[in-house]
mmCIF file of C-alpha atoms in Angstrom:
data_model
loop_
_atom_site.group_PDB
_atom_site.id
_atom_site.type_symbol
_atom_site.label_atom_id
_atom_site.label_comp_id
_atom_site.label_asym_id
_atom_site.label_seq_id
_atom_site.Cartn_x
_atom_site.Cartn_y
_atom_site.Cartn_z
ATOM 1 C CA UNK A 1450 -42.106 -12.885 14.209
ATOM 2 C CA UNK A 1451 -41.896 -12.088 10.424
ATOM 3 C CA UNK A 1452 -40.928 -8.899 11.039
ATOM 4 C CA UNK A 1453 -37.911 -9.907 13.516
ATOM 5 C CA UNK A 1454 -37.225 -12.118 10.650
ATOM 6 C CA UNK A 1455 -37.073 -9.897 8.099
ATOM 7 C CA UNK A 1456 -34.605 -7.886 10.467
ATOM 8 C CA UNK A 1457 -31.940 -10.793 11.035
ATOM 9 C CA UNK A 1458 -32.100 -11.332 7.671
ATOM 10 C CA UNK A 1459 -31.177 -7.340 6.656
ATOM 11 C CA UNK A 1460 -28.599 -7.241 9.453
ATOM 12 C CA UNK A 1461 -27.019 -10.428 7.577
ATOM 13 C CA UNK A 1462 -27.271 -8.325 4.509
ATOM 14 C CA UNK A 1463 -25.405 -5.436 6.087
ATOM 15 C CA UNK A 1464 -22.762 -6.989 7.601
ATOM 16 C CA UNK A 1465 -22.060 -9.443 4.342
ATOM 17 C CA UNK A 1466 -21.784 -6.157 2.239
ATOM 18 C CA UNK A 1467 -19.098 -4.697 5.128
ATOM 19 C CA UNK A 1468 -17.436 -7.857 4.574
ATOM 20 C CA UNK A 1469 -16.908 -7.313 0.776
ATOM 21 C CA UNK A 1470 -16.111 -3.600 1.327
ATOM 22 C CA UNK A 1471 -13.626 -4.596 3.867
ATOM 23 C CA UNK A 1472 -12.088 -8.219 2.992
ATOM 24 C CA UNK A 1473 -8.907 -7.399 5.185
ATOM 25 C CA UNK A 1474 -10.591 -5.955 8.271
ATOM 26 C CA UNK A 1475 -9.738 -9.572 9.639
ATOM 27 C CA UNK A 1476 -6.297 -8.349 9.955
ATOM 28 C CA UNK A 1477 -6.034 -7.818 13.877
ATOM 29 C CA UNK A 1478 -4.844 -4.807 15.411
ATOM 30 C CA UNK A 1479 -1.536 -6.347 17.157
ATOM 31 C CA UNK A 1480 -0.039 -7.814 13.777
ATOM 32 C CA UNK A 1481 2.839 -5.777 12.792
ATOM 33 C CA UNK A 1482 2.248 -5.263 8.406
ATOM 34 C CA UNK A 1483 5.325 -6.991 8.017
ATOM 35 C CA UNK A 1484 4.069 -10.463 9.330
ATOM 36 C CA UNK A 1485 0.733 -10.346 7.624
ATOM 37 C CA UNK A 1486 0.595 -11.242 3.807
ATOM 38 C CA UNK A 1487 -0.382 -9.518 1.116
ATOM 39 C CA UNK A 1488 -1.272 -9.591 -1.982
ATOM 40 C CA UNK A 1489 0.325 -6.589 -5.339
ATOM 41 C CA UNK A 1490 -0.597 -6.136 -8.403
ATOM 42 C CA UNK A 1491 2.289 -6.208 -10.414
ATOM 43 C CA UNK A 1492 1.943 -3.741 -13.210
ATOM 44 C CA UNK A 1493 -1.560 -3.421 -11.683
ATOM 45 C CA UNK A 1494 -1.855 0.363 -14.230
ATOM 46 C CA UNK A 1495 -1.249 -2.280 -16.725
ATOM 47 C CA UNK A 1496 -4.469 -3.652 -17.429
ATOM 48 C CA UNK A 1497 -6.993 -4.761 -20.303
ATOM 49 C CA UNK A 1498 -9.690 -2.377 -18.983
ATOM 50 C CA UNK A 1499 -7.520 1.024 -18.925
ATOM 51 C CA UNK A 1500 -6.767 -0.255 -22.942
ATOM 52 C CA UNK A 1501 -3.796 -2.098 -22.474
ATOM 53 C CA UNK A 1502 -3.225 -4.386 -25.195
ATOM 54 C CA UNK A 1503 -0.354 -6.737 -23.706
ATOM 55 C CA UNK A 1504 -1.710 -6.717 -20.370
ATOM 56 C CA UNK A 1505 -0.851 -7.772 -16.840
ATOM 57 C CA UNK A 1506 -4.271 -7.487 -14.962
ATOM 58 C CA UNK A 1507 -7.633 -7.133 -16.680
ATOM 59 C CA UNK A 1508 -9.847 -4.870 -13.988
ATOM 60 C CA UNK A 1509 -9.359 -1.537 -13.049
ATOM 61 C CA UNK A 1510 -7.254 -0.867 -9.414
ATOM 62 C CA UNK A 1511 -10.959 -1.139 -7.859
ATOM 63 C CA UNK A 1512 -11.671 -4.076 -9.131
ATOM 64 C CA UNK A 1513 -8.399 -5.585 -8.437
ATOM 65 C CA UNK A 1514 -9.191 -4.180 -4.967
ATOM 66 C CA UNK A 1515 -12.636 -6.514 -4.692
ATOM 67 C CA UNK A 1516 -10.341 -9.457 -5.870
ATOM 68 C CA UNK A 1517 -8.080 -9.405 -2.928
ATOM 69 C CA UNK A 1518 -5.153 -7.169 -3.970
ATOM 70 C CA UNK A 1519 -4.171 -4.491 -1.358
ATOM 71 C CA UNK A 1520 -1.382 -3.204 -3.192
ATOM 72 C CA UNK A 1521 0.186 -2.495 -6.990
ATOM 73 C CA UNK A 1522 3.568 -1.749 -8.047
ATOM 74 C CA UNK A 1523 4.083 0.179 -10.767
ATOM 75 C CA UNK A 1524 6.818 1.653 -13.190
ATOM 76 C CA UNK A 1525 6.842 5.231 -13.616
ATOM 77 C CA UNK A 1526 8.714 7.054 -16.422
ATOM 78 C CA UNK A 1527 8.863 10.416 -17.990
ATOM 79 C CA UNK A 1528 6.653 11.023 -21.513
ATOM 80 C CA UNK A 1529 6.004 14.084 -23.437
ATOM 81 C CA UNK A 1530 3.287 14.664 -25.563
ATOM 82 C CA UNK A 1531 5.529 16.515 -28.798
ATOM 83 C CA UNK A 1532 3.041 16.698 -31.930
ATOM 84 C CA UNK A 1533 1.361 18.528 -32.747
ATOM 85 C CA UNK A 1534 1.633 20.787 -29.833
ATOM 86 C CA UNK A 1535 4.557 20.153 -27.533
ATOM 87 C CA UNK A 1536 3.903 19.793 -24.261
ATOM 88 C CA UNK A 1537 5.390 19.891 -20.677
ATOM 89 C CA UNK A 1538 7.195 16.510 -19.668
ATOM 90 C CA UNK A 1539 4.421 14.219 -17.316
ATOM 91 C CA UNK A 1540 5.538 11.432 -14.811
ATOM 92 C CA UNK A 1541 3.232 8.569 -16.491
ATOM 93 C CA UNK A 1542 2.792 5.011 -16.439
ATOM 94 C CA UNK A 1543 5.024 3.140 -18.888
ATOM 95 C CA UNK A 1544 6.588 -0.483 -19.525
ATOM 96 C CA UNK A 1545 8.833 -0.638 -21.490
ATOM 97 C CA UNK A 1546 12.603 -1.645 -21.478
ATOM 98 C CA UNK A 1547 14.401 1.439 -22.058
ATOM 99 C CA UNK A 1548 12.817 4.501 -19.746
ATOM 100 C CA UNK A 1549 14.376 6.948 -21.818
ATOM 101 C CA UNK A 1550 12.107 6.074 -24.717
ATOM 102 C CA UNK A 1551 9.439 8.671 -23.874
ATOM 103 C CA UNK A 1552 7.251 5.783 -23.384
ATOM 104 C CA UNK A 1553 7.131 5.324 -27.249
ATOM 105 C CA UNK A 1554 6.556 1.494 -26.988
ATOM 106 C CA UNK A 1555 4.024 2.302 -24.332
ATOM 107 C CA UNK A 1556 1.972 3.770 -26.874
ATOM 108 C CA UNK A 1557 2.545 0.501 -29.012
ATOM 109 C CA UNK A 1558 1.232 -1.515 -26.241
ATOM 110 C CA UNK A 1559 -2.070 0.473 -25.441
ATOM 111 C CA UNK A 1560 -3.067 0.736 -29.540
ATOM 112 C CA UNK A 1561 -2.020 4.161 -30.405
ATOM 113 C CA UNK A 1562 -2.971 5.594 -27.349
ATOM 114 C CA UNK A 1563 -0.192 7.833 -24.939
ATOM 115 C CA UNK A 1564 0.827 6.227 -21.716
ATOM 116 C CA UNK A 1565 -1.545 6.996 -18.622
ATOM 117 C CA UNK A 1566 -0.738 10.006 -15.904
ATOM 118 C CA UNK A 1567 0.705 8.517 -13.312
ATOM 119 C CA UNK A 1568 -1.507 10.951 -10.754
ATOM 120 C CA UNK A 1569 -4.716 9.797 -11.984
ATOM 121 C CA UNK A 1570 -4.309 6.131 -11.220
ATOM 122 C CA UNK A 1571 -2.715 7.956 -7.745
ATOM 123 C CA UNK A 1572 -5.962 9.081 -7.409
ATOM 124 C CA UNK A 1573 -7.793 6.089 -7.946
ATOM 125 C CA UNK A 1574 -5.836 3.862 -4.942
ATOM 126 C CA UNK A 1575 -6.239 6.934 -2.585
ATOM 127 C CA UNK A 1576 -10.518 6.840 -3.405
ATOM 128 C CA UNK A 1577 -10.224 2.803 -2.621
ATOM 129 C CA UNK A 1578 -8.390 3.541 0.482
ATOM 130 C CA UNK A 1579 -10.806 6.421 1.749
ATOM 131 C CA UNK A 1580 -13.607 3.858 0.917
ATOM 132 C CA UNK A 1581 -12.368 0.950 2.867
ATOM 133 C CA UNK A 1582 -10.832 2.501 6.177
ATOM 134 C CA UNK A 1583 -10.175 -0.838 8.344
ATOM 135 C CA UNK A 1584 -7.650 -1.847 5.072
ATOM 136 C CA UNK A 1585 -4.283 -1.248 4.940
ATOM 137 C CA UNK A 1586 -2.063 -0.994 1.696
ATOM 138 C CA UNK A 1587 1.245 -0.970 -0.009
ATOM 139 C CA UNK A 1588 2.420 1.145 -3.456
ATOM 140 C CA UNK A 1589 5.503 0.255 -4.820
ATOM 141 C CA UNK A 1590 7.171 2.528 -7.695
ATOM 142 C CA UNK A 1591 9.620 1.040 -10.297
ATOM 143 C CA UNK A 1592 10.758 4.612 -10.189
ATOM 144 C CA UNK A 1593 12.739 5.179 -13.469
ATOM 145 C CA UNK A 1594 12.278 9.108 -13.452
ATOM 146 C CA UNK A 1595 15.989 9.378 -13.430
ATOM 147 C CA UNK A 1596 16.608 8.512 -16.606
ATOM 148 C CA UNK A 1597 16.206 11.623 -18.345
ATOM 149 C CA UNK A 1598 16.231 12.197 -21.881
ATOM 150 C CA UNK A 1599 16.045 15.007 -24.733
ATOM 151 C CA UNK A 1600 13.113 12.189 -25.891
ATOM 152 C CA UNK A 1601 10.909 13.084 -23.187
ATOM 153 C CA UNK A 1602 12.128 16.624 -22.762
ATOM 154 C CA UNK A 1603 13.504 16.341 -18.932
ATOM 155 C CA UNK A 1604 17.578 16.314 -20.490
ATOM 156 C CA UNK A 1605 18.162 19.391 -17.669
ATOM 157 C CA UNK A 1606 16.432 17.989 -15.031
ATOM 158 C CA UNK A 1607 18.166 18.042 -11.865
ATOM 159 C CA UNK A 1608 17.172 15.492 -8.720
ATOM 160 C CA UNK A 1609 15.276 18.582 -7.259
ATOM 161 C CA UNK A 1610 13.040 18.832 -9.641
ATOM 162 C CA UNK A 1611 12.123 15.450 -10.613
ATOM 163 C CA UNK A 1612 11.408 14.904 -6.413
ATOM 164 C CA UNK A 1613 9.207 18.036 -6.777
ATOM 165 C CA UNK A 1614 7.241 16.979 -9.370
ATOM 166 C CA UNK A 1615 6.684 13.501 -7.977
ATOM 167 C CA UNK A 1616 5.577 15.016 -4.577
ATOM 168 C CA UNK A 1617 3.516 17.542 -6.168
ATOM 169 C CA UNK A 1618 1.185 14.693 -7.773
ATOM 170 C CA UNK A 1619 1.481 12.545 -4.864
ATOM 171 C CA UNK A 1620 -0.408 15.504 -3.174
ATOM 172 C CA UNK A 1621 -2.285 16.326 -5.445
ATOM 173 C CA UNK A 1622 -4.235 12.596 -5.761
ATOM 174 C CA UNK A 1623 -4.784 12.693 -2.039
ATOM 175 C CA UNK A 1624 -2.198 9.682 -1.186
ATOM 176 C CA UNK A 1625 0.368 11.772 0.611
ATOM 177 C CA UNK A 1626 -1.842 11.818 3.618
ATOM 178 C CA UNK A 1627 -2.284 8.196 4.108
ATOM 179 C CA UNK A 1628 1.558 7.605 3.249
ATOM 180 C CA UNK A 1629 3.594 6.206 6.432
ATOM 181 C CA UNK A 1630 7.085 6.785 6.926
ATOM 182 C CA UNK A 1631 8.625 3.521 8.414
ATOM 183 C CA UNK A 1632 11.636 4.620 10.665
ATOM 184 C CA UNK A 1633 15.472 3.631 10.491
ATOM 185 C CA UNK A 1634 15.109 0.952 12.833
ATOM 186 C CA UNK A 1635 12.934 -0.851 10.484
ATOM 187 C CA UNK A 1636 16.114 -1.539 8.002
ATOM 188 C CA UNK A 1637 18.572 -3.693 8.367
ATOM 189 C CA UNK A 1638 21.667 -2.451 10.297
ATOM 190 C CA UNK A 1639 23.892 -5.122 10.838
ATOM 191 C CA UNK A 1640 24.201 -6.636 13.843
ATOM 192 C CA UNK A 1641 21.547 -4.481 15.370
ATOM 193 C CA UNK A 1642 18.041 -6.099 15.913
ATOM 194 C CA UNK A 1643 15.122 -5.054 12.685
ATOM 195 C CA UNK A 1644 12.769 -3.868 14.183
ATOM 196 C CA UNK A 1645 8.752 -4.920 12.676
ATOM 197 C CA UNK A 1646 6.389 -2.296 11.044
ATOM 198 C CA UNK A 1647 3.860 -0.913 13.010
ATOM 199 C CA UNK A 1648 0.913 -2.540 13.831
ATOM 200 C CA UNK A 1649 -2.220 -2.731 11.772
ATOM 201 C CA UNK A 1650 -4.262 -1.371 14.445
ATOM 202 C CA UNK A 1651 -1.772 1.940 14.829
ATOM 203 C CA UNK A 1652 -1.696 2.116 11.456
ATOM 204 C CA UNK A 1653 -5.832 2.441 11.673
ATOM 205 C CA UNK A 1654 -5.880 4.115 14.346
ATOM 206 C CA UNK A 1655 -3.488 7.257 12.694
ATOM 207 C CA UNK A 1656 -4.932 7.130 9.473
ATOM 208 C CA UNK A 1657 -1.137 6.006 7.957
ATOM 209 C CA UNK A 1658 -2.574 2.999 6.377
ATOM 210 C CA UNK A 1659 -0.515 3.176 3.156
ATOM 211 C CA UNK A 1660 3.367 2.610 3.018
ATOM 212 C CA UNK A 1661 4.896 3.649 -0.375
ATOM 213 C CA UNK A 1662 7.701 2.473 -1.308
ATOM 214 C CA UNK A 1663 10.597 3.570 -4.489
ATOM 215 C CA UNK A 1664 13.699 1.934 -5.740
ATOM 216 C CA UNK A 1665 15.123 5.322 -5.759
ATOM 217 C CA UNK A 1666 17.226 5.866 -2.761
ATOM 218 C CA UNK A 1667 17.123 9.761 -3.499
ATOM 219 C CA UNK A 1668 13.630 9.733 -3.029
ATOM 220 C CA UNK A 1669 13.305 8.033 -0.685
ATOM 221 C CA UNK A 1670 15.980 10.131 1.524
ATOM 222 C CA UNK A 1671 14.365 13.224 0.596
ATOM 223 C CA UNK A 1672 10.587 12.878 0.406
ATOM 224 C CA UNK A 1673 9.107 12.249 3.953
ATOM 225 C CA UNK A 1674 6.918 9.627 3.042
ATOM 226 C CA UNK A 1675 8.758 7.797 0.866
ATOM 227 C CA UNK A 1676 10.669 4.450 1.857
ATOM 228 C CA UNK A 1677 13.712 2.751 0.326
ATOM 229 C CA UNK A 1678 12.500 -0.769 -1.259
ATOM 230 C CA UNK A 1679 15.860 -2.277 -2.000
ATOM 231 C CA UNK A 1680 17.172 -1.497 1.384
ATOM 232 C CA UNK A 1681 14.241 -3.278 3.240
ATOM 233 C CA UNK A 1682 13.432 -6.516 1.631
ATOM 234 C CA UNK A 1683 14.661 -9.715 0.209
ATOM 235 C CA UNK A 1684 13.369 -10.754 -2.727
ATOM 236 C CA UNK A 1685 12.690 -13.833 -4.884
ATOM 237 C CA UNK A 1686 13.888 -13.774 -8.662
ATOM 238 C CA UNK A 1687 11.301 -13.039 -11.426
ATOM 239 C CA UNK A 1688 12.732 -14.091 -14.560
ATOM 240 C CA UNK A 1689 11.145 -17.160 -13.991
ATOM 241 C CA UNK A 1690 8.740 -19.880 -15.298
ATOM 242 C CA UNK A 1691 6.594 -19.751 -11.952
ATOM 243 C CA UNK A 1692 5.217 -23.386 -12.215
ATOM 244 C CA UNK A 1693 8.642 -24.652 -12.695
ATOM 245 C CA UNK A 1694 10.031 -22.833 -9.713
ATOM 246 C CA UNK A 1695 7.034 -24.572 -8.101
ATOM 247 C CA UNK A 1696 7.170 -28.444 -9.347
ATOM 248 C CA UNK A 1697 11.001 -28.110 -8.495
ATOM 249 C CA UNK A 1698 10.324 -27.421 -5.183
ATOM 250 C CA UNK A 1699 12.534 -24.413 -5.189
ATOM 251 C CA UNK A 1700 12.522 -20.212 -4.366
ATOM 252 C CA UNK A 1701 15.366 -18.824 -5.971
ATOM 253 C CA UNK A 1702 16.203 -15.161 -4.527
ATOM 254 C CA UNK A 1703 17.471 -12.190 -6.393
ATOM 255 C CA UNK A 1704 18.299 -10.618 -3.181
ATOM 256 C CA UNK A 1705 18.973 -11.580 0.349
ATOM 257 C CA UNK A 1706 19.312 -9.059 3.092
ATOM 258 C CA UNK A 1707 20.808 -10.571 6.252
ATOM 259 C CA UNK A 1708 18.553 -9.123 9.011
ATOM 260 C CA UNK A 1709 15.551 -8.620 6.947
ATOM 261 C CA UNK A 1710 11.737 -9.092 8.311
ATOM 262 C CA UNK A 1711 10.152 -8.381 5.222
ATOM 263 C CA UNK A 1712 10.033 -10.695 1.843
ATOM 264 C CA UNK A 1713 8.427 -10.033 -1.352
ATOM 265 C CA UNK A 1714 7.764 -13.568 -3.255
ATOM 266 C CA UNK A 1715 7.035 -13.080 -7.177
ATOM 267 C CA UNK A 1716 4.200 -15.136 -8.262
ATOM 268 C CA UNK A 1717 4.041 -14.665 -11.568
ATOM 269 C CA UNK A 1718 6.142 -15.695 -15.489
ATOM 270 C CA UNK A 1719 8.267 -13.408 -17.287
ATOM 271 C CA UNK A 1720 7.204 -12.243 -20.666
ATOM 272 C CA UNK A 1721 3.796 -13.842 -20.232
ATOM 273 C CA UNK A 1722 0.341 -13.698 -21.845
ATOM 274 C CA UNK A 1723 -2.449 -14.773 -21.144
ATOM 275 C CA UNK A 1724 -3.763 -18.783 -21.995
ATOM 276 C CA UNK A 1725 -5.713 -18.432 -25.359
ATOM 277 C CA UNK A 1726 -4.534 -14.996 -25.854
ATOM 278 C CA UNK A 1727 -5.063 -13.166 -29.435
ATOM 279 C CA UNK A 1728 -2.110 -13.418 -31.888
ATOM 280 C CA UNK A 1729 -1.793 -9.638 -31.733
ATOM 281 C CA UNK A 1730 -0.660 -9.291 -28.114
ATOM 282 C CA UNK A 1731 2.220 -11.867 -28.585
ATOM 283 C CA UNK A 1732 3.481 -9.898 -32.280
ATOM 284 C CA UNK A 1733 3.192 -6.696 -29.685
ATOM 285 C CA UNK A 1734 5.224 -8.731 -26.951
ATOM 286 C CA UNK A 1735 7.879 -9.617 -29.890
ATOM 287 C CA UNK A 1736 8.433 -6.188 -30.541
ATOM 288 C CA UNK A 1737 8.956 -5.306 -26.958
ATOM 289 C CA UNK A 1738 11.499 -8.045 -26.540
ATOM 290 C CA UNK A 1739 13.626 -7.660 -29.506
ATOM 291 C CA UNK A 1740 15.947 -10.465 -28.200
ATOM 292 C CA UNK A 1741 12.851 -12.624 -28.524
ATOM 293 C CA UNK A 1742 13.390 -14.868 -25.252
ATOM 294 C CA UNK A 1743 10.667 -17.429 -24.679
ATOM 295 C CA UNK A 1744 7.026 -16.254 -24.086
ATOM 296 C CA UNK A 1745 5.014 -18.051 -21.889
ATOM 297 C CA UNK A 1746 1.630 -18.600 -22.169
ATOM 298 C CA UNK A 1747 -0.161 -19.024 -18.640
ATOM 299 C CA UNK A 1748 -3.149 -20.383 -17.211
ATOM 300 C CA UNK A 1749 -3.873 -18.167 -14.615
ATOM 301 C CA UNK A 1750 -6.294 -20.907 -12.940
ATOM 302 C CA UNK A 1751 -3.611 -22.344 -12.136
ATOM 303 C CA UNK A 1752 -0.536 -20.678 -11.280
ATOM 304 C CA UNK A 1753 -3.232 -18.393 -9.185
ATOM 305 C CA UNK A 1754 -5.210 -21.210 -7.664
ATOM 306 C CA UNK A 1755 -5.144 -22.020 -4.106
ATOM 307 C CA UNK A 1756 -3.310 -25.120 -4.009
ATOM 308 C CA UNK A 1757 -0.247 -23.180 -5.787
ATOM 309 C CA UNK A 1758 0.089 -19.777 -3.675
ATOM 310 C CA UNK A 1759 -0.063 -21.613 -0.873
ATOM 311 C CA UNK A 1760 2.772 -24.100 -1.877
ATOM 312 C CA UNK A 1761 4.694 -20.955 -3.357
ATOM 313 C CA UNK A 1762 4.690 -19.109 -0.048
ATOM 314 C CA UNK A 1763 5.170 -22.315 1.950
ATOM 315 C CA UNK A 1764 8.454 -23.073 -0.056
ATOM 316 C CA UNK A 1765 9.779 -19.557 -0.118
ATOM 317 C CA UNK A 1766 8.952 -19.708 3.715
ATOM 318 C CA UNK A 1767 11.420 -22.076 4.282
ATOM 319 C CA UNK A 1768 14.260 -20.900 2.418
ATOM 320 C CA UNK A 1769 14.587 -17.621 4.120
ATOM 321 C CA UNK A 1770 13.153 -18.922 7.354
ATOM 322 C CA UNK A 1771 10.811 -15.786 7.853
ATOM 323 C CA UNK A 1772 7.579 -15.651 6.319
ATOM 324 C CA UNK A 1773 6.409 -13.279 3.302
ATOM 325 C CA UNK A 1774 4.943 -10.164 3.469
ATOM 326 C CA UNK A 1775 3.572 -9.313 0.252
ATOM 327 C CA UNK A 1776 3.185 -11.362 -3.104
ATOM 328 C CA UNK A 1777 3.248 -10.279 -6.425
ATOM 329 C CA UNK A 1778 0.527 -11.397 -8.666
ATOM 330 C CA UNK A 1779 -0.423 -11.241 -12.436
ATOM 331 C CA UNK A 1780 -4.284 -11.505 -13.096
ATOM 332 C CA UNK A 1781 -4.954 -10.969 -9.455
ATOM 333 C CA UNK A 1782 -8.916 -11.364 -10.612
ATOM 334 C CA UNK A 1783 -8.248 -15.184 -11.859
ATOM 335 C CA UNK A 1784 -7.607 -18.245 -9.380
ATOM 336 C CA UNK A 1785 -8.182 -17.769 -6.055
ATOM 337 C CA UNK A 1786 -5.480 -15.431 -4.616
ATOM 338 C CA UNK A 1787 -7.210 -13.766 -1.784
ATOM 339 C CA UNK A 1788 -8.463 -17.211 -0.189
ATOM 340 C CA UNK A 1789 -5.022 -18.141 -0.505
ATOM 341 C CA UNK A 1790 -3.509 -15.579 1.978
ATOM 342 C CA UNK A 1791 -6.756 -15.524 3.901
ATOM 343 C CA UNK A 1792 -5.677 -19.230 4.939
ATOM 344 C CA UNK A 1793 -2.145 -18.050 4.968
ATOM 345 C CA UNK A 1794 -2.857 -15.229 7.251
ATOM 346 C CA UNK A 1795 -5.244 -17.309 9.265
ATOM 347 C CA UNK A 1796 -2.515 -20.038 10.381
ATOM 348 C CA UNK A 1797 -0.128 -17.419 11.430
ATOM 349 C CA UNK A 1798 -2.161 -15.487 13.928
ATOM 350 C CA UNK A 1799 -5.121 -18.222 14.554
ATOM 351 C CA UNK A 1800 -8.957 -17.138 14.798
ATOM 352 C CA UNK A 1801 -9.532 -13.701 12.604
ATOM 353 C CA UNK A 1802 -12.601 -11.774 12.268
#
């Protein structure tokens, strides 16, 4: 008896820890991505524990992962490392207003240190993803690589090149081989019907369990993986004061595509730091926003509590009539984001796993 006991109880054991490796295998198999929610990092490179300074997350991708988030969106930008040695031009991860800046205030931001390459933290979503194989996953890139500059040593680069070297580290993290391609008929076109993602399950069953998205149309034409975000979604604004847009009952949209079937809500403030945050982060905001607009200091408890997500979605919900697919979150590890769109997920396709 003890010893059938002992058994239940390690079963229990085993299946609880498959339940935090896998916290979206409740997704089912029939749910087109586009009518499940989920949850981005936004800035999710930019965080407290890869150095950052001013800071958007505070874990690591992997333990934004175990919070909930299934996705980060990140800005990429050219830097070059030019004393003393000079070096070759790198795609890295930078925030900053002006992308041909060779991520100088970058450096400002993370205390001296150079921005990040871009194809480590690459590598670090594509390790979560091999780890957790029932969970599917979104990348968007603020893809500034464009703007070329004699600062950061790309002046002469032409569109070839910059695709090239984004595909090259792209393949070289091992994402490229999760990355699906969603087809034509999953734009907008007019008149003609939009048609939904694929389906979790196919997107399982294949292996294509990431989508990555760019706002770079170029890229997106060009690379076979790649997929055109400002073609495909509508969008809420996020020059915001969140719990304002909130109390007021409102979801004010940067963009509205007639047609659409995806939405991406921003849940977070502009220019924000963190409630009780040191005095040096808001003198290193100040100097990042030379215009000095208001900062906002935010209790992440809050704005990322239950009660709030779920009133966020519910009102963006109704203005576009079609419900969210993906939310943008600051300090995805504070509040209670992934219960949130557990709930949320769980009223729009009834019993889950």
């Amino acid at each position: 008896m003890r010893i059938k006991i002992l058994i239940n109880f390690f079963v229990l054991v085993f299946i609880g820890s498959l339940n935090s490796l896998y916290p979206y295998a409740y997704l089912p198999d029939d749910v087109p991505l586009n009518k499940a929610l989920l949850i981005v990092s936004h800035n999710a490179a930019m965080a407290k524990k890869y150095g950052w300074i001013y800071y958007q997350q505070l874990g690591k991708m992997e333990d934004q992962w175990k919070a909930g988030s299934r996705g980060a969106k990140v800005p990429i930008m050219w830097a070059q490392k030019r004393f003393p040695i000079k070096k070759s031009p790198r795609i890295a991860l930078c925030h900053e207003p002006n992308p041909r800046n060779n991520c100088n205030l970058t450096q400002l931001q993370r205390g001296g240190v150079p921005a990040r390459d871009a194809e480590s933290f690459f590598k670090e979503f594509a390790q979560l993803l091999e780890k957790n194989k029932q969970d599917v996953a979104v990348l968007i890139l603020e893809d500034y690589l464009d703007d070329t500059s004699k600062k950061s040593g790309t002046s002469k680069y032409t569109n070839e090149e910059i695709n090239k070297r984004l595909d090259e580290i792209i393949e070289k993290s091992g994402l490229k081989k999760y990355a699906l391609k969603l087809p034509p008929e999953c734009y907008p076109r007019g008149n003609k019907p939009t048609k939904d993602w694929p389906t979790v399950g196919t997107m399982r069953k294949t292996g294509k369990r990431l989508i990555i998205f760019t706002y770079n149309a170029n890229r997106a034409k060009n690379l076979p993986y790649l997929n055109y975000s400002k073609a495909i979604f509508t969008k809420t604004k996020w020059e915001i004061n969140i719990l304002d847009e909130i109390k007021s009952n409102r979801c004010l949209l940067e963009k509205y595509i007639p047609g659409a079937n995806a939405f991406v809500v921003e849940h977070k403030d502009i220019n924000s730091i963190p409630k009780g945050a040191k005095a040096k982060i808001l003198n290193i905001v100040k100097k990042i926003v030379p215009k000095a607009r208001e900062i906002f200091e935010t209790d992440y408890h809050v704005v990322n509590s239950k009660k709030m997500i779920r009133k966020r979605v519910e009102q963006c919900e109704k203005v576009c009539n079609y419900p969210p697919s993906l939310i943008t979150m600051d300090m995805v590890e504070i509040g209670n984001g992934y219960a949130a769109v557990k709930e949320i997920n769980a009223k729009r396709f009834g019993k889950l796993k």
